[in-house]
């Protein structure tokens, strides 16, 4: 538990998440309109405009958030100049979007054209891109400002309510315009009038869902800000990481809701049409009935006026036609004047670009937008460092444990590969040595009968082992001690037993080689 | 945000246009609109709350209370505002608030401390929790969890110098009254002098030493004390009722603790009201010894409060009916009056030793003290804790 709502990294992650949500909504919106306009305006392409909008909105929102924090207690100076610079940069980006990604070759000839005729810079494609960018840029700023209004615990309820209304209006307006945009490519125009083309689940169908999903996430963030400001104002301690959880769970909820919706039948399927057809039929029936009644009442009320207006129409005088205007004379300027005009244009353009650059970058430097990116990079680096650190620690622990096991095994005179042996206890090790000995002896033709005790078996086996009888005695006694005593067995003794067992094993191998294996039972 | 009207409009437009996106949009909105309240309801019903704390505490202690909020369900609780109501005498401010977030099967601990600055029977809680969905689609939901009782025992002042008269023989407290010698407490032998009882002659040692020796025993006595505390609100003056009551309870608790520590029997009679049961009248505990008995008495003292009841002088003969000859009565009253003096004289004549403590500083005391002293009834005026130093 902590009295602070969240740490600095959490704060930045929340900020980044909100900016990404708004930028995503803006991208959805612009993508819808780009697709619509590409259908309507032949030859115009706006692929680059879509991702350019996303990046521009993201950058603007991060800068705005930083600026809002910095200028919380101080008036913003030079805001108009900064806004003008930003608009100019947007204009340049709008123009650049026409050349992305594969029309850079035409830029040289176009530059010459702009010098000769500056008005050619502002062509139809530019205005479409510029208007879209400006619209989305300004809407994103307003949206972010509305969300930020919730965060300020000093705001009045009416101010928050106003922010909420603004947010709702912007969201609904955006959704409506996006729906209009998604509807435009479906409208077909022929000599018989308008008609709707059949549609399927494509990008256009998914864009509104994505937009609304992101919008709902944004409303969730607004709600969190509202609650957080209330808790902060009342000095209620807040659990750490609540903002991170909020974000994750909201994402899960919206993803579940949207996923569930996509599983259901849509308008082109039978079930959806049947259910909604019934509803529409009822609505149409009621509508037709109401329309009929309205016309009936209207006809009855207007009947006296219709009778009065049956008089013949008066003669309407025809309007005089205007004479044709003379065509404007072609300007006849000297060559040096054209050169001066060109130089003046270049100088003016350079000065304008310098001013824009200065105003734009100076503001970014003051607002320390780059710190946002640095913080983000630092957070990612820290996360990666932590991840790598944990992985390295894990690997080191595993390696150390393996080496330790190997050293212990070597100390006990065993090969490193016998890890299971190393893990077992000393009592178990003695037992396993003895059981292996019995097994090997059985293979060598001297099995132990079930009724034999270890000592009896030792007496039976000893005559066959030549000079290894002491080793057998040692191992048998150690087994009896390990099996029936409770005291600790020393590690050194296990090492001695291993050597004895190795000698016995060699002796048994010799016996096995010298004696042929017993014949199968069936023979 | 009005989700349903938007969804309804989207349905109509979806049908008119046949747009898939609008159908999906409608489904998504309806799904979220239905899922979020269900989530909130299910998640809240799976939340359980448990307080961990000692249910009884002594005066001056600091008690740590741990409230475990457990989510036993599968659905997480995104946010939950916890509000615990607390007695202002123990915790300032009189609530504890926290905002927690609970994942599935997660436990959140809210810890706070109670400062036992005043005796009494309190209730920790009720605790209210408020939660809601992540998107604001449904109104917030609240749930209340029951309160738990908590008892703070009255303050106990160690008494070492207090002397309570008793005429009961053969107890466990050494006495200065040599006439009461306990044959179980052998203290040595001395030469026989004429007049000594023949029953006290140690015949074996006398025969061995060829001179008469008599046994000596240590004098002792037993105390059986009944503490009577008057909490009749009519007997107290309004301006001193609070302090005088508390002082009386402190004296009663200290005396009971002192006597139980000396392995004596102590009883208690309270003429007031019980905070928990609400009963008004005389509440009596028969004399007994042992720590459990002391805890019972302390709990009764913790729960008691003033109430209008019958004057003590009227019920005193009733209370003293079961007292043994030679036992003691410790009377704690706000003020001494003539009726009480008369009742005490009657008690004294019945062979019951009495001591009186007056706790109200604003009433005349010295005259009654002299009057009672003449009858062999010691009287004290204890109006502050510091006044108990005479017994420490």
mmCIF file of C-alpha atoms in Angstrom, chain A residues 20-364:
data_model
loop_
_atom_site.group_PDB
_atom_site.id
_atom_site.type_symbol
_atom_site.label_atom_id
_atom_site.label_comp_id
_atom_site.label_asym_id
_atom_site.label_seq_id
_atom_site.Cartn_x
_atom_site.Cartn_y
_atom_site.Cartn_z
ATOM 1 C CA UNK A 20 -1.609 5.659 -27.959
ATOM 2 C CA UNK A 21 -5.359 5.147 -27.572
ATOM 3 C CA UNK A 22 -6.180 8.603 -28.882
ATOM 4 C CA UNK A 23 -3.663 8.240 -31.686
ATOM 5 C CA UNK A 24 -5.216 4.871 -32.550
ATOM 6 C CA UNK A 25 -8.652 6.435 -32.722
ATOM 7 C CA UNK A 26 -7.328 9.204 -34.932
ATOM 8 C CA UNK A 27 -5.671 6.653 -37.174
ATOM 9 C CA UNK A 28 -8.890 4.667 -37.458
ATOM 10 C CA UNK A 29 -10.770 7.804 -38.358
ATOM 11 C CA UNK A 30 -8.289 8.918 -40.950
ATOM 12 C CA UNK A 31 -8.014 5.407 -42.400
ATOM 13 C CA UNK A 32 -11.757 5.328 -42.953
ATOM 14 C CA UNK A 33 -11.743 8.636 -44.739
ATOM 15 C CA UNK A 34 -8.657 7.826 -46.766
ATOM 16 C CA UNK A 35 -10.285 4.641 -48.018
ATOM 17 C CA UNK A 36 -13.448 6.561 -48.829
ATOM 18 C CA UNK A 37 -11.612 9.343 -50.641
ATOM 19 C CA UNK A 38 -9.456 6.908 -52.566
ATOM 20 C CA UNK A 39 -12.698 5.451 -53.895
ATOM 21 C CA UNK A 40 -14.156 8.806 -54.824
ATOM 22 C CA UNK A 41 -11.070 10.712 -56.003
ATOM 23 C CA UNK A 42 -9.325 8.747 -58.690
ATOM 24 C CA UNK A 43 -5.566 8.833 -58.514
ATOM 25 C CA UNK A 44 -5.346 10.192 -54.970
ATOM 26 C CA UNK A 45 -3.513 7.971 -52.504
ATOM 27 C CA UNK A 46 -3.384 8.443 -48.750
ATOM 28 C CA UNK A 47 -1.589 5.368 -47.420
ATOM 29 C CA UNK A 48 1.199 7.461 -45.994
ATOM 30 C CA UNK A 49 -1.281 9.868 -44.491
ATOM 31 C CA UNK A 50 -2.668 7.154 -42.225
ATOM 32 C CA UNK A 51 0.484 6.269 -40.367
ATOM 33 C CA UNK A 52 1.706 9.865 -40.561
ATOM 34 C CA UNK A 53 -1.447 10.885 -38.697
ATOM 35 C CA UNK A 54 -0.825 8.264 -36.051
ATOM 36 C CA UNK A 55 2.729 9.419 -35.448
ATOM 37 C CA UNK A 56 1.834 13.103 -35.512
ATOM 38 C CA UNK A 57 -1.012 12.630 -33.049
ATOM 39 C CA UNK A 58 1.096 10.543 -30.718
ATOM 40 C CA UNK A 59 3.890 13.075 -30.701
ATOM 41 C CA UNK A 60 1.523 15.993 -30.237
ATOM 42 C CA UNK A 61 -0.293 14.355 -27.350
ATOM 43 C CA UNK A 62 2.902 13.517 -25.507
ATOM 44 C CA UNK A 63 4.135 17.055 -25.950
ATOM 45 C CA UNK A 64 0.778 18.434 -24.850
ATOM 46 C CA UNK A 65 0.798 16.320 -21.720
ATOM 47 C CA UNK A 66 4.288 17.456 -20.868
ATOM 48 C CA UNK A 67 3.421 21.044 -21.634
ATOM 49 C CA UNK A 68 0.307 20.871 -19.499
ATOM 50 C CA UNK A 69 2.295 19.690 -16.525
ATOM 51 C CA UNK A 70 4.981 22.287 -17.040
ATOM 52 C CA UNK A 71 2.619 25.172 -17.507
ATOM 53 C CA UNK A 72 0.263 24.223 -14.776
ATOM 54 C CA UNK A 73 1.121 27.200 -12.606
ATOM 55 C CA UNK A 74 2.543 29.504 -15.241
ATOM 56 C CA UNK A 75 0.831 31.074 -18.203
ATOM 57 C CA UNK A 76 1.792 29.655 -21.554
ATOM 58 C CA UNK A 77 3.851 32.198 -23.440
ATOM 59 C CA UNK A 78 4.000 32.230 -27.184
ATOM 60 C CA UNK A 79 1.215 29.712 -27.618
ATOM 61 C CA UNK A 80 -0.044 31.338 -30.799
ATOM 62 C CA UNK A 81 3.379 31.268 -32.423
ATOM 63 C CA UNK A 82 3.811 27.639 -31.447
ATOM 64 C CA UNK A 83 0.436 26.697 -32.838
ATOM 65 C CA UNK A 84 1.184 28.496 -36.102
ATOM 66 C CA UNK A 85 4.487 26.669 -36.349
ATOM 67 C CA UNK A 86 2.774 23.365 -35.696
ATOM 68 C CA UNK A 87 0.190 24.114 -38.379
ATOM 69 C CA UNK A 88 2.987 24.947 -40.804
ATOM 70 C CA UNK A 89 4.725 21.656 -39.990
ATOM 71 C CA UNK A 90 1.442 19.846 -40.537
ATOM 72 C CA UNK A 91 1.145 21.552 -43.922
ATOM 73 C CA UNK A 92 4.614 20.347 -44.841
ATOM 74 C CA UNK A 93 3.759 16.831 -43.649
ATOM 75 C CA UNK A 94 0.522 16.915 -45.641
ATOM 76 C CA UNK A 95 2.495 17.789 -48.741
ATOM 77 C CA UNK A 96 5.127 15.172 -47.940
ATOM 78 C CA UNK A 97 2.457 12.505 -47.591
ATOM 79 C CA UNK A 98 1.786 12.883 -51.320
ATOM 80 C CA UNK A 99 5.342 11.779 -52.102
ATOM 81 C CA UNK A 100 5.513 8.889 -49.655
ATOM 82 C CA UNK A 101 6.544 6.202 -50.098
ATOM 83 C CA UNK A 102 7.564 5.941 -53.756
ATOM 84 C CA UNK A 103 7.050 9.335 -55.426
ATOM 85 C CA UNK A 104 10.177 11.093 -54.220
ATOM 86 C CA UNK A 105 11.456 11.266 -57.774
ATOM 87 C CA UNK A 106 8.774 13.764 -58.723
ATOM 88 C CA UNK A 107 9.802 16.137 -55.927
ATOM 89 C CA UNK A 108 12.565 17.812 -57.952
ATOM 90 C CA UNK A 109 10.351 18.796 -60.866
ATOM 91 C CA UNK A 110 7.589 19.858 -58.486
ATOM 92 C CA UNK A 111 10.009 22.109 -56.608
ATOM 93 C CA UNK A 112 10.809 23.950 -59.819
ATOM 94 C CA UNK A 113 7.119 24.255 -60.540
ATOM 95 C CA UNK A 114 6.433 25.699 -57.083
ATOM 96 C CA UNK A 115 9.135 28.314 -57.645
ATOM 97 C CA UNK A 116 7.636 29.425 -60.888
ATOM 98 C CA UNK A 117 4.073 29.189 -59.689
ATOM 99 C CA UNK A 118 3.803 29.106 -55.879
ATOM 100 C CA UNK A 119 0.042 28.624 -55.997
ATOM 101 C CA UNK A 120 0.617 25.186 -57.537
ATOM 102 C CA UNK A 121 1.905 24.046 -54.121
ATOM 103 C CA UNK A 122 -1.625 24.122 -52.831
ATOM 104 C CA UNK A 123 -3.261 21.573 -55.103
ATOM 105 C CA UNK A 124 -6.336 19.447 -54.380
ATOM 106 C CA UNK A 125 -4.398 16.514 -52.923
ATOM 107 C CA UNK A 126 -2.615 18.828 -50.521
ATOM 108 C CA UNK A 127 -5.837 20.373 -49.291
ATOM 109 C CA UNK A 128 -7.437 16.987 -48.676
ATOM 110 C CA UNK A 129 -4.433 15.792 -46.651
ATOM 111 C CA UNK A 130 -4.020 19.104 -44.859
ATOM 112 C CA UNK A 131 -7.660 19.370 -43.830
ATOM 113 C CA UNK A 132 -7.702 15.792 -42.591
ATOM 114 C CA UNK A 133 -4.470 16.222 -40.638
ATOM 115 C CA UNK A 134 -5.509 19.517 -39.097
ATOM 116 C CA UNK A 135 -8.914 18.154 -38.181
ATOM 117 C CA UNK A 136 -7.515 15.069 -36.502
ATOM 118 C CA UNK A 137 -4.680 16.946 -34.843
ATOM 119 C CA UNK A 138 -6.976 19.510 -33.285
ATOM 120 C CA UNK A 139 -9.542 16.891 -32.246
ATOM 121 C CA UNK A 140 -6.832 14.821 -30.587
ATOM 122 C CA UNK A 141 -5.635 17.840 -28.630
ATOM 123 C CA UNK A 142 -9.183 18.611 -27.504
ATOM 124 C CA UNK A 143 -9.735 15.009 -26.492
ATOM 125 C CA UNK A 144 -6.525 14.883 -24.486
ATOM 126 C CA UNK A 145 -7.437 18.184 -22.835
ATOM 127 C CA UNK A 146 -10.826 16.792 -21.866
ATOM 128 C CA UNK A 147 -9.258 13.689 -20.344
ATOM 129 C CA UNK A 148 -6.773 15.856 -18.482
ATOM 130 C CA UNK A 149 -9.606 17.914 -17.034
ATOM 131 C CA UNK A 150 -10.680 14.852 -15.089
ATOM 132 C CA UNK A 151 -7.259 14.429 -13.544
ATOM 133 C CA UNK A 152 -7.122 17.862 -11.989
ATOM 134 C CA UNK A 153 -8.468 17.436 -8.485
ATOM 135 C CA UNK A 154 -8.907 21.202 -8.193
ATOM 136 C CA UNK A 155 -11.527 21.310 -10.901
ATOM 137 C CA UNK A 156 -15.143 21.887 -10.070
ATOM 138 C CA UNK A 157 -17.815 19.339 -10.812
ATOM 139 C CA UNK A 158 -19.257 21.536 -13.536
ATOM 140 C CA UNK A 159 -15.863 21.717 -15.229
ATOM 141 C CA UNK A 160 -15.571 17.971 -15.194
ATOM 142 C CA UNK A 161 -19.079 17.602 -16.494
ATOM 143 C CA UNK A 162 -18.234 19.965 -19.318
ATOM 144 C CA UNK A 163 -15.120 17.944 -20.105
ATOM 145 C CA UNK A 164 -17.164 14.777 -20.109
ATOM 146 C CA UNK A 165 -19.691 16.310 -22.501
ATOM 147 C CA UNK A 166 -16.906 17.457 -24.798
ATOM 148 C CA UNK A 167 -15.385 14.006 -24.770
ATOM 149 C CA UNK A 168 -18.695 12.349 -25.565
ATOM 150 C CA UNK A 169 -19.461 14.819 -28.337
ATOM 151 C CA UNK A 170 -16.073 14.350 -29.949
ATOM 152 C CA UNK A 171 -16.356 10.590 -29.706
ATOM 153 C CA UNK A 172 -19.847 10.438 -31.158
ATOM 154 C CA UNK A 173 -19.035 12.930 -33.884
ATOM 155 C CA UNK A 174 -15.947 10.950 -34.806
ATOM 156 C CA UNK A 175 -17.911 7.712 -34.852
ATOM 157 C CA UNK A 176 -20.612 9.228 -37.004
ATOM 158 C CA UNK A 177 -18.137 10.675 -39.495
ATOM 159 C CA UNK A 178 -16.261 7.399 -39.586
ATOM 160 C CA UNK A 179 -19.484 5.537 -40.303
ATOM 161 C CA UNK A 180 -20.213 7.969 -43.093
ATOM 162 C CA UNK A 181 -16.730 7.373 -44.462
ATOM 163 C CA UNK A 182 -17.153 3.601 -44.313
ATOM 164 C CA UNK A 183 -20.480 3.955 -46.092
ATOM 165 C CA UNK A 184 -19.182 6.032 -48.998
ATOM 166 C CA UNK A 185 -17.346 3.192 -50.811
ATOM 167 C CA UNK A 186 -20.506 1.125 -50.648
ATOM 168 C CA UNK A 187 -22.594 3.696 -52.468
ATOM 169 C CA UNK A 188 -22.895 2.953 -56.112
ATOM 170 C CA UNK A 189 -24.148 5.530 -58.584
ATOM 171 C CA UNK A 190 -25.767 4.524 -61.836
ATOM 172 C CA UNK A 191 -28.281 5.940 -64.263
ATOM 173 C CA UNK A 192 -31.042 4.463 -62.170
ATOM 174 C CA UNK A 193 -29.917 6.295 -59.017
ATOM 175 C CA UNK A 194 -28.075 5.328 -55.830
ATOM 176 C CA UNK A 195 -27.660 1.760 -54.697
ATOM 177 C CA UNK A 196 -25.629 -0.078 -52.018
ATOM 178 C CA UNK A 197 -22.962 -2.584 -52.947
ATOM 179 C CA UNK A 198 -22.841 -5.838 -50.947
ATOM 180 C CA UNK A 199 -20.111 -5.836 -48.312
ATOM 181 C CA UNK A 200 -18.056 -8.346 -46.374
ATOM 182 C CA UNK A 201 -15.865 -8.205 -43.283
ATOM 183 C CA UNK A 202 -12.971 -6.124 -44.477
ATOM 184 C CA UNK A 203 -10.921 -3.252 -43.201
ATOM 185 C CA UNK A 204 -13.796 -0.862 -43.590
ATOM 186 C CA UNK A 205 -16.032 -3.025 -41.425
ATOM 187 C CA UNK A 206 -13.428 -3.400 -38.706
ATOM 188 C CA UNK A 207 -12.403 0.248 -38.479
ATOM 189 C CA UNK A 208 -15.520 1.465 -36.626
ATOM 190 C CA UNK A 209 -15.267 -1.425 -34.188
ATOM 191 C CA UNK A 210 -11.654 -0.631 -33.509
ATOM 192 C CA UNK A 211 -12.505 3.037 -33.144
ATOM 193 C CA UNK A 212 -15.299 2.360 -30.683
ATOM 194 C CA UNK A 213 -13.188 -0.129 -28.763
ATOM 195 C CA UNK A 214 -10.421 2.429 -28.373
ATOM 196 C CA UNK A 215 -13.012 5.049 -27.478
ATOM 197 C CA UNK A 216 -14.379 2.851 -24.736
ATOM 198 C CA UNK A 217 -10.862 2.358 -23.431
ATOM 199 C CA UNK A 218 -10.472 6.106 -23.409
ATOM 200 C CA UNK A 219 -13.688 6.513 -21.462
ATOM 201 C CA UNK A 220 -12.332 3.954 -19.046
ATOM 202 C CA UNK A 221 -9.224 6.077 -18.616
ATOM 203 C CA UNK A 222 -11.366 9.146 -18.102
ATOM 204 C CA UNK A 223 -13.315 7.319 -15.446
ATOM 205 C CA UNK A 224 -10.095 6.276 -13.740
ATOM 206 C CA UNK A 225 -8.867 9.860 -13.800
ATOM 207 C CA UNK A 226 -12.128 11.013 -12.289
ATOM 208 C CA UNK A 227 -11.972 8.453 -9.496
ATOM 209 C CA UNK A 228 -8.283 9.089 -8.925
ATOM 210 C CA UNK A 229 -8.749 12.822 -8.557
ATOM 211 C CA UNK A 230 -11.512 12.193 -6.019
ATOM 212 C CA UNK A 231 -9.350 9.820 -4.014
ATOM 213 C CA UNK A 232 -6.418 12.201 -4.149
ATOM 214 C CA UNK A 233 -8.563 15.087 -3.006
ATOM 215 C CA UNK A 234 -9.846 13.099 -0.064
ATOM 216 C CA UNK A 235 -6.324 11.846 0.778
ATOM 217 C CA UNK A 236 -7.257 8.203 0.520
ATOM 218 C CA UNK A 237 -4.223 5.924 0.234
ATOM 219 C CA UNK A 238 -4.282 4.051 -3.050
ATOM 220 C CA UNK A 239 -2.826 0.645 -3.760
ATOM 221 C CA UNK A 240 0.216 0.602 -5.970
ATOM 222 C CA UNK A 241 -0.143 -0.436 -9.582
ATOM 223 C CA UNK A 242 -3.872 0.171 -9.752
ATOM 224 C CA UNK A 243 -3.495 2.232 -12.936
ATOM 225 C CA UNK A 244 -1.549 -0.537 -14.635
ATOM 226 C CA UNK A 245 -4.149 -3.106 -13.660
ATOM 227 C CA UNK A 246 -6.925 -0.838 -14.790
ATOM 228 C CA UNK A 247 -5.353 -0.529 -18.207
ATOM 229 C CA UNK A 248 -4.769 -4.262 -18.602
ATOM 230 C CA UNK A 249 -8.211 -5.320 -17.413
ATOM 231 C CA UNK A 250 -9.958 -2.701 -19.531
ATOM 232 C CA UNK A 251 -8.060 -3.995 -22.539
ATOM 233 C CA UNK A 252 -9.119 -7.541 -21.714
ATOM 234 C CA UNK A 253 -12.742 -6.519 -21.239
ATOM 235 C CA UNK A 254 -12.949 -4.572 -24.481
ATOM 236 C CA UNK A 255 -11.131 -7.328 -26.359
ATOM 237 C CA UNK A 256 -13.549 -9.911 -24.963
ATOM 238 C CA UNK A 257 -16.580 -7.792 -25.832
ATOM 239 C CA UNK A 258 -15.332 -7.074 -29.334
ATOM 240 C CA UNK A 259 -14.266 -10.669 -29.907
ATOM 241 C CA UNK A 260 -17.657 -11.884 -28.778
ATOM 242 C CA UNK A 261 -19.309 -9.448 -31.160
ATOM 243 C CA UNK A 262 -17.228 -10.667 -34.076
ATOM 244 C CA UNK A 263 -18.329 -14.233 -33.399
ATOM 245 C CA UNK A 264 -21.979 -13.333 -33.745
ATOM 246 C CA UNK A 265 -23.762 -13.257 -37.109
ATOM 247 C CA UNK A 266 -23.742 -9.883 -38.855
ATOM 248 C CA UNK A 267 -26.228 -8.142 -41.132
ATOM 249 C CA UNK A 268 -25.467 -10.291 -44.170
ATOM 250 C CA UNK A 269 -26.320 -13.499 -42.354
ATOM 251 C CA UNK A 270 -29.732 -14.983 -42.027
ATOM 252 C CA UNK A 271 -30.178 -14.801 -38.281
ATOM 253 C CA UNK A 272 -29.212 -11.167 -38.007
ATOM 254 C CA UNK A 273 -31.412 -10.199 -40.937
ATOM 255 C CA UNK A 274 -34.331 -12.173 -39.630
ATOM 256 C CA UNK A 275 -34.187 -10.676 -36.168
ATOM 257 C CA UNK A 276 -33.608 -7.180 -37.363
ATOM 258 C CA UNK A 277 -36.009 -7.573 -40.276
ATOM 259 C CA UNK A 278 -38.843 -8.175 -37.859
ATOM 260 C CA UNK A 279 -37.908 -5.059 -35.956
ATOM 261 C CA UNK A 280 -37.612 -2.987 -39.120
ATOM 262 C CA UNK A 281 -40.911 -4.269 -40.496
ATOM 263 C CA UNK A 282 -42.650 -3.186 -37.324
ATOM 264 C CA UNK A 283 -40.978 0.213 -37.438
ATOM 265 C CA UNK A 284 -41.844 0.658 -41.132
ATOM 266 C CA UNK A 285 -45.452 -0.296 -40.570
ATOM 267 C CA UNK A 286 -45.860 2.188 -37.758
ATOM 268 C CA UNK A 287 -44.024 4.820 -39.774
ATOM 269 C CA UNK A 288 -46.234 4.350 -42.839
ATOM 270 C CA UNK A 289 -49.353 4.497 -40.717
ATOM 271 C CA UNK A 290 -48.209 7.708 -39.066
ATOM 272 C CA UNK A 291 -47.255 9.235 -42.423
ATOM 273 C CA UNK A 292 -50.619 8.386 -43.902
ATOM 274 C CA UNK A 293 -52.436 9.940 -40.978
ATOM 275 C CA UNK A 294 -50.275 13.056 -41.152
ATOM 276 C CA UNK A 295 -50.944 13.522 -44.856
ATOM 277 C CA UNK A 296 -54.656 12.970 -44.312
ATOM 278 C CA UNK A 297 -54.839 15.627 -41.621
ATOM 279 C CA UNK A 298 -52.702 17.983 -43.677
ATOM 280 C CA UNK A 299 -54.899 17.549 -46.777
ATOM 281 C CA UNK A 300 -58.044 18.311 -44.819
ATOM 282 C CA UNK A 301 -56.507 21.417 -43.247
ATOM 283 C CA UNK A 302 -55.099 22.747 -46.542
ATOM 284 C CA UNK A 303 -58.218 22.090 -48.649
ATOM 285 C CA UNK A 304 -59.612 25.697 -48.363
ATOM 286 C CA UNK A 305 -56.250 27.257 -49.365
ATOM 287 C CA UNK A 306 -55.957 24.979 -52.408
ATOM 288 C CA UNK A 307 -59.309 26.236 -53.685
ATOM 289 C CA UNK A 308 -58.239 29.890 -53.323
ATOM 290 C CA UNK A 309 -54.988 29.385 -55.286
ATOM 291 C CA UNK A 310 -56.631 28.237 -58.497
ATOM 292 C CA UNK A 311 -56.228 31.729 -60.116
ATOM 293 C CA UNK A 312 -54.101 31.942 -63.382
ATOM 294 C CA UNK A 313 -50.391 32.643 -62.908
ATOM 295 C CA UNK A 314 -49.157 36.155 -63.874
ATOM 296 C CA UNK A 315 -46.607 36.734 -66.615
ATOM 297 C CA UNK A 316 -43.060 36.678 -65.229
ATOM 298 C CA UNK A 317 -40.679 39.099 -67.092
ATOM 299 C CA UNK A 318 -37.550 37.433 -68.451
ATOM 300 C CA UNK A 319 -34.191 38.630 -67.056
ATOM 301 C CA UNK A 320 -31.834 40.488 -69.457
ATOM 302 C CA UNK A 321 -28.732 38.567 -70.465
ATOM 303 C CA UNK A 322 -25.297 40.043 -69.653
ATOM 304 C CA UNK A 323 -22.806 40.718 -72.478
ATOM 305 C CA UNK A 324 -19.697 38.523 -72.640
ATOM 306 C CA UNK A 325 -16.746 39.876 -70.666
ATOM 307 C CA UNK A 326 -13.480 40.492 -72.493
ATOM 308 C CA UNK A 327 -10.715 37.962 -71.761
ATOM 309 C CA UNK A 328 -7.984 39.260 -69.401
ATOM 310 C CA UNK A 329 -4.828 40.453 -71.016
ATOM 311 C CA UNK A 330 -1.751 38.297 -70.576
ATOM 312 C CA UNK A 331 0.833 39.934 -68.247
ATOM 313 C CA UNK A 332 3.878 41.072 -70.035
ATOM 314 C CA UNK A 333 6.671 41.324 -67.424
ATOM 315 C CA UNK A 334 10.393 41.704 -68.208
ATOM 316 C CA UNK A 335 12.759 38.817 -67.548
ATOM 317 C CA UNK A 336 14.630 40.505 -64.670
ATOM 318 C CA UNK A 337 11.347 40.993 -62.834
ATOM 319 C CA UNK A 338 10.638 37.288 -63.007
ATOM 320 C CA UNK A 339 14.121 36.571 -61.583
ATOM 321 C CA UNK A 340 13.565 38.997 -58.718
ATOM 322 C CA UNK A 341 10.220 37.429 -58.028
ATOM 323 C CA UNK A 342 11.810 33.977 -57.948
ATOM 324 C CA UNK A 343 14.590 35.094 -55.590
ATOM 325 C CA UNK A 344 12.071 36.815 -53.368
ATOM 326 C CA UNK A 345 10.013 33.655 -53.227
ATOM 327 C CA UNK A 346 13.040 31.517 -52.285
ATOM 328 C CA UNK A 347 14.170 33.979 -49.640
ATOM 329 C CA UNK A 348 10.666 34.228 -48.218
ATOM 330 C CA UNK A 349 10.315 30.442 -48.200
ATOM 331 C CA UNK A 350 13.681 29.997 -46.448
ATOM 332 C CA UNK A 351 12.846 32.636 -43.850
ATOM 333 C CA UNK A 352 9.458 31.042 -43.270
ATOM 334 C CA UNK A 353 10.968 27.598 -42.893
ATOM 335 C CA UNK A 354 13.606 28.916 -40.489
ATOM 336 C CA UNK A 355 10.961 30.613 -38.388
ATOM 337 C CA UNK A 356 8.814 27.505 -38.358
ATOM 338 C CA UNK A 357 11.761 25.350 -37.387
ATOM 339 C CA UNK A 358 12.811 27.720 -34.646
ATOM 340 C CA UNK A 359 9.326 28.084 -33.180
ATOM 341 C CA UNK A 360 8.552 24.378 -33.471
ATOM 342 C CA UNK A 361 11.784 22.991 -32.093
ATOM 343 C CA UNK A 362 12.218 25.662 -29.469
ATOM 344 C CA UNK A 363 8.826 24.797 -28.085
ATOM 345 C CA UNK A 364 9.645 21.092 -28.153
#
